[in-house]
Short mmCIF file of C-alpha atoms and ligand atoms in Angstrom, two decimals:
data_model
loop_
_atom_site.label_atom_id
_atom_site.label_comp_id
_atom_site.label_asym_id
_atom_site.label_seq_id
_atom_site.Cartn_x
_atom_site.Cartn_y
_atom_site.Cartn_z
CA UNK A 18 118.46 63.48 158.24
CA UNK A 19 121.23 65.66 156.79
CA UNK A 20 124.52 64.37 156.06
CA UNK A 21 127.79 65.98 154.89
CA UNK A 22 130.35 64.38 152.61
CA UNK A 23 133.74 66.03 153.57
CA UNK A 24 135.08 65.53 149.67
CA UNK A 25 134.21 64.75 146.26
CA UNK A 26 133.92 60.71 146.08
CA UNK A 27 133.19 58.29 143.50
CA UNK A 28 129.85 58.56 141.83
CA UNK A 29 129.02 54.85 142.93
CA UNK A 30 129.70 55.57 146.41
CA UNK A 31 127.39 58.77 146.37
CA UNK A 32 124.49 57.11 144.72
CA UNK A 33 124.78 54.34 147.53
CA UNK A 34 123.05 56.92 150.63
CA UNK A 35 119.63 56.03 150.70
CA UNK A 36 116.95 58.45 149.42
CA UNK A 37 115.53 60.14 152.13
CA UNK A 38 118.73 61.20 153.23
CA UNK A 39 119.91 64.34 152.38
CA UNK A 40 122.87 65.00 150.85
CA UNK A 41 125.83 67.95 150.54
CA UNK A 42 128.75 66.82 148.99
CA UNK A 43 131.81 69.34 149.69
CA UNK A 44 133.37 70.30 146.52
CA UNK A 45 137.34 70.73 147.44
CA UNK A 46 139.61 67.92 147.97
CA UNK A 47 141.71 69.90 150.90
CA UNK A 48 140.88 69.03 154.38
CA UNK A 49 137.82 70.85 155.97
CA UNK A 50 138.55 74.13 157.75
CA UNK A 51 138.30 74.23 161.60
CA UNK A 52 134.53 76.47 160.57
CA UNK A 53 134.03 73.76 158.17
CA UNK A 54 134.37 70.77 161.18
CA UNK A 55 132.39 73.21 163.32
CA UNK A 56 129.48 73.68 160.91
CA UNK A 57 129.64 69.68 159.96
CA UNK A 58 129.10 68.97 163.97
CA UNK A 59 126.52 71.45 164.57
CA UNK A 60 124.19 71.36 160.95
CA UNK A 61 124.24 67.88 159.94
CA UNK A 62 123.34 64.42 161.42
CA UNK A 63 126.10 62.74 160.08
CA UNK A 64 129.34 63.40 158.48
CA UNK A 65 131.78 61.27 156.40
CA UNK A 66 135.33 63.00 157.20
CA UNK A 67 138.50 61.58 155.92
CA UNK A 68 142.21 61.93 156.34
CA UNK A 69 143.42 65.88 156.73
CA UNK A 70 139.68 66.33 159.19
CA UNK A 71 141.07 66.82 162.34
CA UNK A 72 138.32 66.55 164.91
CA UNK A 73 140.55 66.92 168.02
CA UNK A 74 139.00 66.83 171.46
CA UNK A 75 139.60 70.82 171.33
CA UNK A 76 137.55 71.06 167.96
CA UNK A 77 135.01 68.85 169.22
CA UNK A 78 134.47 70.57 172.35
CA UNK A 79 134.11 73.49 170.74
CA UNK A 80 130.46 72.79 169.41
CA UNK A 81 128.63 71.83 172.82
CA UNK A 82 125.68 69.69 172.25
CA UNK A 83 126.45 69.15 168.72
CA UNK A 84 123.53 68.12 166.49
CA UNK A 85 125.84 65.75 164.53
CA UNK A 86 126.09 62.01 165.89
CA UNK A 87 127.74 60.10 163.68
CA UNK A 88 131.42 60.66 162.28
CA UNK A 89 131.61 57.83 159.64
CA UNK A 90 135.20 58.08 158.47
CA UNK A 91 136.48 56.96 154.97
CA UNK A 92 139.00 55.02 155.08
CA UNK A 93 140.14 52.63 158.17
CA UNK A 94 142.88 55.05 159.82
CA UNK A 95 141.40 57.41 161.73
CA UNK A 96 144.14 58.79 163.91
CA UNK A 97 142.72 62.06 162.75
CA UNK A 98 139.23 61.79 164.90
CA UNK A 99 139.50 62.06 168.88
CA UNK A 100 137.86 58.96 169.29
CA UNK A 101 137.23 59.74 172.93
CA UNK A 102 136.40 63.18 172.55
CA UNK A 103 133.65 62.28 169.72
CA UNK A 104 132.53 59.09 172.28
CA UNK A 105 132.20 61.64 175.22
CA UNK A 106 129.93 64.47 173.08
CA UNK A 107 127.75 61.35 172.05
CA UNK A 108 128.94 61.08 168.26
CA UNK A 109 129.55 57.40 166.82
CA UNK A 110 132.75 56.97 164.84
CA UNK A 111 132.86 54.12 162.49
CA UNK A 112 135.74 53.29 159.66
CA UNK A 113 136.33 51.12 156.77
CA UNK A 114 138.54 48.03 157.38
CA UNK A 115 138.78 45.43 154.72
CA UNK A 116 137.84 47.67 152.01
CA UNK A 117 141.70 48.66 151.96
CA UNK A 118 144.11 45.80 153.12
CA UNK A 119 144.82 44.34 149.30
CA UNK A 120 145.47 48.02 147.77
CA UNK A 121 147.48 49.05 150.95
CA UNK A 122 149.64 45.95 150.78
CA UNK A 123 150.41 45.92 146.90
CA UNK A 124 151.51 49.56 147.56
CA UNK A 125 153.88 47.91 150.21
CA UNK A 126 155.64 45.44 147.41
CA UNK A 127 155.63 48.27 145.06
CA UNK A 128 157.60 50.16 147.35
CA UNK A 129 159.81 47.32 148.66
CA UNK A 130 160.60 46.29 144.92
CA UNK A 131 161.45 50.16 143.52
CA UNK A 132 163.65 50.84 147.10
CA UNK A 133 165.37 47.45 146.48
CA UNK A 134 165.81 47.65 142.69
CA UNK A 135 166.30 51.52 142.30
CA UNK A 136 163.85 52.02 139.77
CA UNK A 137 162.79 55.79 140.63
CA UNK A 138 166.47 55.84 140.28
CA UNK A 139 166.62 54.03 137.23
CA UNK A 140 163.44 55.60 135.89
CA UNK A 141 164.80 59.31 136.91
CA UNK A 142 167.93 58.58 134.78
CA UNK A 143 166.41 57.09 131.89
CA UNK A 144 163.76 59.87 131.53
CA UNK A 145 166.63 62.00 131.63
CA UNK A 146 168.63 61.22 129.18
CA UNK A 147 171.43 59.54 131.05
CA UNK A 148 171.49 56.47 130.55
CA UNK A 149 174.57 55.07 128.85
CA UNK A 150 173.01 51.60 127.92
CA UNK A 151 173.18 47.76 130.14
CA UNK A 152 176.28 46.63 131.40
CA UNK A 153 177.12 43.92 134.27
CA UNK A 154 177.42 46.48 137.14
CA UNK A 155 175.00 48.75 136.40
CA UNK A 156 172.70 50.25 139.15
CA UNK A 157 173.07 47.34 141.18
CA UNK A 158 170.01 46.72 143.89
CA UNK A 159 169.34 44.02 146.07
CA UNK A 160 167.49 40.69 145.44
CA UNK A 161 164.18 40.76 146.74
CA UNK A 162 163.19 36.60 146.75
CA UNK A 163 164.23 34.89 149.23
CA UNK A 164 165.12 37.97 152.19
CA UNK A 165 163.76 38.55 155.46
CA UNK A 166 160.62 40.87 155.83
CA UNK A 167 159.65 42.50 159.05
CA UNK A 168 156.05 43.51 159.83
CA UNK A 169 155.44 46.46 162.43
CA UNK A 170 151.91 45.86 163.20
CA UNK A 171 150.71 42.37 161.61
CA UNK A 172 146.82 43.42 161.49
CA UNK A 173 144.92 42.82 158.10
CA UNK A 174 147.43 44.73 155.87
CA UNK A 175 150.32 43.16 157.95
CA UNK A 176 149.07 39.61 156.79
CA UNK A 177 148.62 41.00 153.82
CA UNK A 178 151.96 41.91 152.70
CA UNK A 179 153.68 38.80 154.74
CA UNK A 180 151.09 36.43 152.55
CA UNK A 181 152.24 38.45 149.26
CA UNK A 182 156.55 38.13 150.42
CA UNK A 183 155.67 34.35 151.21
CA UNK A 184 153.90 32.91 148.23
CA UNK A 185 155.36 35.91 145.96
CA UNK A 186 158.95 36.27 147.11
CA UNK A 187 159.76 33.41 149.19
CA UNK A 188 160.70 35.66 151.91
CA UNK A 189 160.73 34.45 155.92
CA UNK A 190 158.86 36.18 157.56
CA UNK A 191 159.28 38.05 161.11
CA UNK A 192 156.78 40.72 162.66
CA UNK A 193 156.81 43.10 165.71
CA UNK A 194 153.05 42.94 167.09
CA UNK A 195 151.56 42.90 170.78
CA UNK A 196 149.50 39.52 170.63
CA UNK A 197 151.03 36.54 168.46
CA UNK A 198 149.45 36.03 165.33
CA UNK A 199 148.10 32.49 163.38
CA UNK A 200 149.34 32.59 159.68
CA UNK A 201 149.08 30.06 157.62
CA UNK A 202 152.81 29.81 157.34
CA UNK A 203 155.50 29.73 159.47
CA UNK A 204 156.33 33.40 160.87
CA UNK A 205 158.49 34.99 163.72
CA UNK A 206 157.38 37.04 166.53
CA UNK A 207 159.65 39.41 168.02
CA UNK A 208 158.45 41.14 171.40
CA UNK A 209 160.97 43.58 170.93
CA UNK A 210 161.15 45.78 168.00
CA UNK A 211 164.69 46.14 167.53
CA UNK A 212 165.22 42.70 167.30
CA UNK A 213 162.78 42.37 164.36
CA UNK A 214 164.86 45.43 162.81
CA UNK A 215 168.16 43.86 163.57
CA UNK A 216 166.70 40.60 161.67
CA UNK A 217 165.55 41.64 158.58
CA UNK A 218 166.03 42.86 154.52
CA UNK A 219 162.91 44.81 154.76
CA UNK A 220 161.23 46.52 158.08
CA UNK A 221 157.39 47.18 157.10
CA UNK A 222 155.28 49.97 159.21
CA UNK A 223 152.09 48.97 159.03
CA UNK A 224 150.70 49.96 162.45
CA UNK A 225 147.73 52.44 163.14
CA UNK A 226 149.21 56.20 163.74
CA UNK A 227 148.03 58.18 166.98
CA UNK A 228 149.39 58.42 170.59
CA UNK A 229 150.53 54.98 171.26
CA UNK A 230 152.05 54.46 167.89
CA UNK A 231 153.71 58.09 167.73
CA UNK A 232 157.11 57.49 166.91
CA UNK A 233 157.38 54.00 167.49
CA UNK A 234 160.23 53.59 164.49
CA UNK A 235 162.89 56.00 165.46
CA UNK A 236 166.93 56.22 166.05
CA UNK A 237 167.41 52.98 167.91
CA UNK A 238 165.34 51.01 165.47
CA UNK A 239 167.22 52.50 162.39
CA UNK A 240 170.65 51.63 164.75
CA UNK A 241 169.75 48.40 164.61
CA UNK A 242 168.38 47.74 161.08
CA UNK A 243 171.34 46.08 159.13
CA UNK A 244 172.95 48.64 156.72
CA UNK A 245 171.96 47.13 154.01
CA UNK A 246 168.04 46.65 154.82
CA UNK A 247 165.22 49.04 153.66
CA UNK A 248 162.53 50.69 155.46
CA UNK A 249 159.67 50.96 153.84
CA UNK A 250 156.33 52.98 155.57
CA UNK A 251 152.85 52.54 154.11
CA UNK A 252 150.96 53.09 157.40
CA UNK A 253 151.10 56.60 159.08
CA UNK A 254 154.07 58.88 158.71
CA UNK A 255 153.58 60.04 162.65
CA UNK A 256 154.74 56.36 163.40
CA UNK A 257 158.18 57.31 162.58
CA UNK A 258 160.56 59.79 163.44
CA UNK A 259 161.32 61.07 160.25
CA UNK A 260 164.53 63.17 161.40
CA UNK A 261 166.08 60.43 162.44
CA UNK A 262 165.00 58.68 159.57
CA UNK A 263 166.71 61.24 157.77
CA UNK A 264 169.55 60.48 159.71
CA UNK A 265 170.13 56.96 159.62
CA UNK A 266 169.59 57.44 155.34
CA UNK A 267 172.60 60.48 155.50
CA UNK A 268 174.60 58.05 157.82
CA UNK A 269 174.36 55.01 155.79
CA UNK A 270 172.74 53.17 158.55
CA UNK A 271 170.32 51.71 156.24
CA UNK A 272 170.53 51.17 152.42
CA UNK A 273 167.03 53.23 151.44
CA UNK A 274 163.54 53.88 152.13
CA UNK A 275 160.05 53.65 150.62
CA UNK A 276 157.76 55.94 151.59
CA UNK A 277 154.10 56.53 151.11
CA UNK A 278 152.85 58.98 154.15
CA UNK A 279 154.81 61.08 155.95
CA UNK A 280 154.97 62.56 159.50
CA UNK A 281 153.64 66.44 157.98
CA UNK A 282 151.89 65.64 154.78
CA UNK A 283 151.34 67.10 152.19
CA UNK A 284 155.15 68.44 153.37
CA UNK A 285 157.80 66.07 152.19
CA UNK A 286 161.18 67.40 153.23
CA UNK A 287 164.49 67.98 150.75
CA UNK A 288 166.42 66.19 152.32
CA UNK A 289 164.23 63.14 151.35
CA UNK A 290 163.18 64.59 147.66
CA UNK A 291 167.07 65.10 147.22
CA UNK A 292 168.44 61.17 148.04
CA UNK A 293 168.02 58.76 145.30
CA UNK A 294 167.82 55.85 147.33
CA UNK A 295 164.32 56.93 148.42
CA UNK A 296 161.25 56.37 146.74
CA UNK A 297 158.73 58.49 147.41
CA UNK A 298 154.54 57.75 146.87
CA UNK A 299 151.70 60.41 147.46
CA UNK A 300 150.11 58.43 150.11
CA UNK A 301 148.21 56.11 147.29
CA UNK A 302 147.74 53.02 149.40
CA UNK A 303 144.04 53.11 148.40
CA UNK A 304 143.90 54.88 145.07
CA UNK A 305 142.35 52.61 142.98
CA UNK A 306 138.68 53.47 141.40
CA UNK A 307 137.27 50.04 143.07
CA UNK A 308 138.74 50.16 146.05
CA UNK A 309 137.74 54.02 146.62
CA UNK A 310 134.13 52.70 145.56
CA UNK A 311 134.57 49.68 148.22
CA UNK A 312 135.40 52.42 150.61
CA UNK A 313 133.06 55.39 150.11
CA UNK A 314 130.05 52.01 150.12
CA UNK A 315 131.17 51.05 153.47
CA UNK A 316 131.24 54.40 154.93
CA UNK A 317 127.51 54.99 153.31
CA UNK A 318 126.47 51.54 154.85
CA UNK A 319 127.32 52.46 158.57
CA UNK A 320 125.17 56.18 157.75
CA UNK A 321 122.38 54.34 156.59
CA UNK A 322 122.41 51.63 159.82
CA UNK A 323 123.28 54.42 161.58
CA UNK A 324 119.71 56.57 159.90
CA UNK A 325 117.66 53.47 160.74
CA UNK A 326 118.63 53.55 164.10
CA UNK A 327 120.54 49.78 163.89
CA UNK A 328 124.01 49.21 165.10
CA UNK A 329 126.62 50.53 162.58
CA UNK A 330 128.82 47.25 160.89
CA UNK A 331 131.75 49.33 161.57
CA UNK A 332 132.32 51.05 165.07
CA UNK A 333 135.98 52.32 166.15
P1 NAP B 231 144.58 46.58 161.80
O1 NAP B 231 144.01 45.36 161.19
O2 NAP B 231 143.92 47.18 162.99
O3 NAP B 231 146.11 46.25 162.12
C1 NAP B 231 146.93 47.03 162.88
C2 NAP B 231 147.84 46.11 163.69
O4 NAP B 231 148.78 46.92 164.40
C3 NAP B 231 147.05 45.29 164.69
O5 NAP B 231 147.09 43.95 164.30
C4 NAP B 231 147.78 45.52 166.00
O6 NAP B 231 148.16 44.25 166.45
C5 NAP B 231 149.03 46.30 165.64
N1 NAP B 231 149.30 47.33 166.64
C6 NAP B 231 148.46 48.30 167.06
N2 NAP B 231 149.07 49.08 167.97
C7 NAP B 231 150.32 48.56 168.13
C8 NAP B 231 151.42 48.90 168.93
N3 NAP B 231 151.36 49.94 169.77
N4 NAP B 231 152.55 48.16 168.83
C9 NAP B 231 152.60 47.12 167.99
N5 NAP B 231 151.58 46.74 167.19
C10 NAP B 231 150.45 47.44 167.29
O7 NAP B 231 144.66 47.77 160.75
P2 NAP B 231 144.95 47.64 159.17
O8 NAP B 231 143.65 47.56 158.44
O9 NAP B 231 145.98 46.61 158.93
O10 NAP B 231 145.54 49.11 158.90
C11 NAP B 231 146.74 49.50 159.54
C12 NAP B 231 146.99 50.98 159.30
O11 NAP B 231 147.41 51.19 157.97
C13 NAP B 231 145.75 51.88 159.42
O12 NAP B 231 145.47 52.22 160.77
C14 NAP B 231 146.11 53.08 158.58
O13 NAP B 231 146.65 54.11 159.37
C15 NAP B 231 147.18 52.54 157.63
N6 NAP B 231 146.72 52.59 156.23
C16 NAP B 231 147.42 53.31 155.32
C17 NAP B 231 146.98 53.38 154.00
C18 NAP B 231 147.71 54.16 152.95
O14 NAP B 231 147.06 54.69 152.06
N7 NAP B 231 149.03 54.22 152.99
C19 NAP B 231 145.83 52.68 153.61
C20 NAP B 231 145.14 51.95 154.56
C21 NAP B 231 145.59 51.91 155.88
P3 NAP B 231 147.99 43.86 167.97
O15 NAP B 231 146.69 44.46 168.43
O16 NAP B 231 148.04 42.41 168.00
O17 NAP B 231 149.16 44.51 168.58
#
């Protein structure tokens, strides 16, 4: 069986496909081509895309009868893959959840902590010569322990970050989901997501992206965030409408933002590189050597069920 590797991953991860198997490994890190996603359904077996690979239902259709049946994403969003498309042509799509909840949520508090303490501010200013030396009322952010978090989407890096702003922060803890969920510490469900904005210090996206989620964190969410709360996004930026982000940041409707994704990545626009009350990440939720191992392992284990014709330990 032939299977493609859709970028250069960690050495570990590689030397995890079993022999027998053979093996390209694409060189560049950009995002396939649409010839690229054609030749990877029609000339291999299997294929481990990632984020940027978008197999749309057009792209898919596109390669009747493709020889390829198994789309074994890296990493556990896969808002990128036309699940039903893929599903309908007979190719299996698998992901890798677990691998990436701690990273993802540690990215979360980092982002949370430098919005709410300005230190991409601070660390601008400092690097820049400009800093004048302490004084009582200088670059004044708010106090993290002991504020109101709100989770959009409580899944595994949802509990995640609530665990870390409970035990870490001693921050209550409200979330936005669509079934209830059983933490081991007290939490608040809001059915309505402006009511878990209106509550909180810190709103959290960390929802899937695609269809359902498009948008879900726009104008009357930011309206009803307190103007002193931050927003902080480490799930998918097409989950919020980032002009009227933009907006509610120009109006003062909320104090600042941490971002890691954004709604046209790579493209991060001025008007966000220009505020200093936004932090901005380059979508490194999961870059750490182990977890990228951790990932690139899981993806290899569903090819090589997958190869021996047993159910893969990861389906979408
Ligand atoms: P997960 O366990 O599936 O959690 C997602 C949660 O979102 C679910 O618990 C679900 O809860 C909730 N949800 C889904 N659709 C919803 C909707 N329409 N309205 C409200 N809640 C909804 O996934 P995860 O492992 O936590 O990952 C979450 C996302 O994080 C991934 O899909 C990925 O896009 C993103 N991510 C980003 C990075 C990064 O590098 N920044 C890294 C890893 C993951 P209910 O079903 O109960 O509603």
């Amino acid at each position: 069986m032939k299977l493609l590797i859709c970028r250069p991953l960690p050495e570990a991860a590689v030397a995890a496909v079993p022999d027998g198997i053979e093996v390209e490994v694409r060189a560049e890190t950009a995002p396939m081509s649409e010839d690229e996603m054609r030749r990877s359904l029609s000339d291999f077996d299997m294929v481990i895309p990632t984020l940027g690979d978008l197999y749309s239902a057009e792209l898919i259709a596109s390669v009747p009868e493709p020889r390829c049946k198994l789309l074994a994403n890296f990493g556990v969003g896969f808002n990128h893959i036309d699940v039903g498309a893929a599903k309908g042509a007979g190719i299996t799509v698998t992901n890798t959840p677990g691998a990436v909840t701690d990273a993802t949520a540690d990215i979360a508090m980092t982002l949370m902590l430098m919005a709410a303490r300005r230190a991409g501010e601070g660390e601008r200013m400092v690097r820049a010569g400009a800093w004048p030396g302490w004084h009582p009322t200088q670059m004044l952010g708010m106090h993290l322990t002991g504020k109101a978090v709100g989770i959009v989407g409580m899944g595994r890096i949802g509990q995640a970050i609530a665990a870390r702003c409970h035990h870490g922060f001693g921050m209550s803890v409200h979330y936005f989901s669509r079934t209830p969920k059983h933490l081991p510490f007290e939490t608040t469900q809001h059915g309505v997501l402006t009511d878990c904005a209106a509550a909180v210090d810190v709103l959290v996206a960390a929802v899937p992206g695609g269809a359902a989620t498009r948008h879900i964190i726009g104008a009357p969410v930011f309206a009803a965030m307190q103007p002193s709360a931050f927003f902080v996004n480490i799930a998918r930026g097409d989950v919020v409408d980032e002009a009227a982000l933009i907006g509610a940041l120009q109006a003062g409707e909320i104090a600042g933002a941490g971002l890691d994704v954004y709604e046209h990545e790579p493209s991060v626009p001025d008007a966000l590189v220009a505020m200093e009350n936004v932090v901005l990440l380059p979508h490194l939720g999961t870059a750490a050597l182990e977890v990228r191992v951790d990932m690139g392992k899981m993806a290899v284990a569903n090819v090589a069920a997958f190869a021996r014709g047993e159910p893969v330990p990861n389906p979408v």
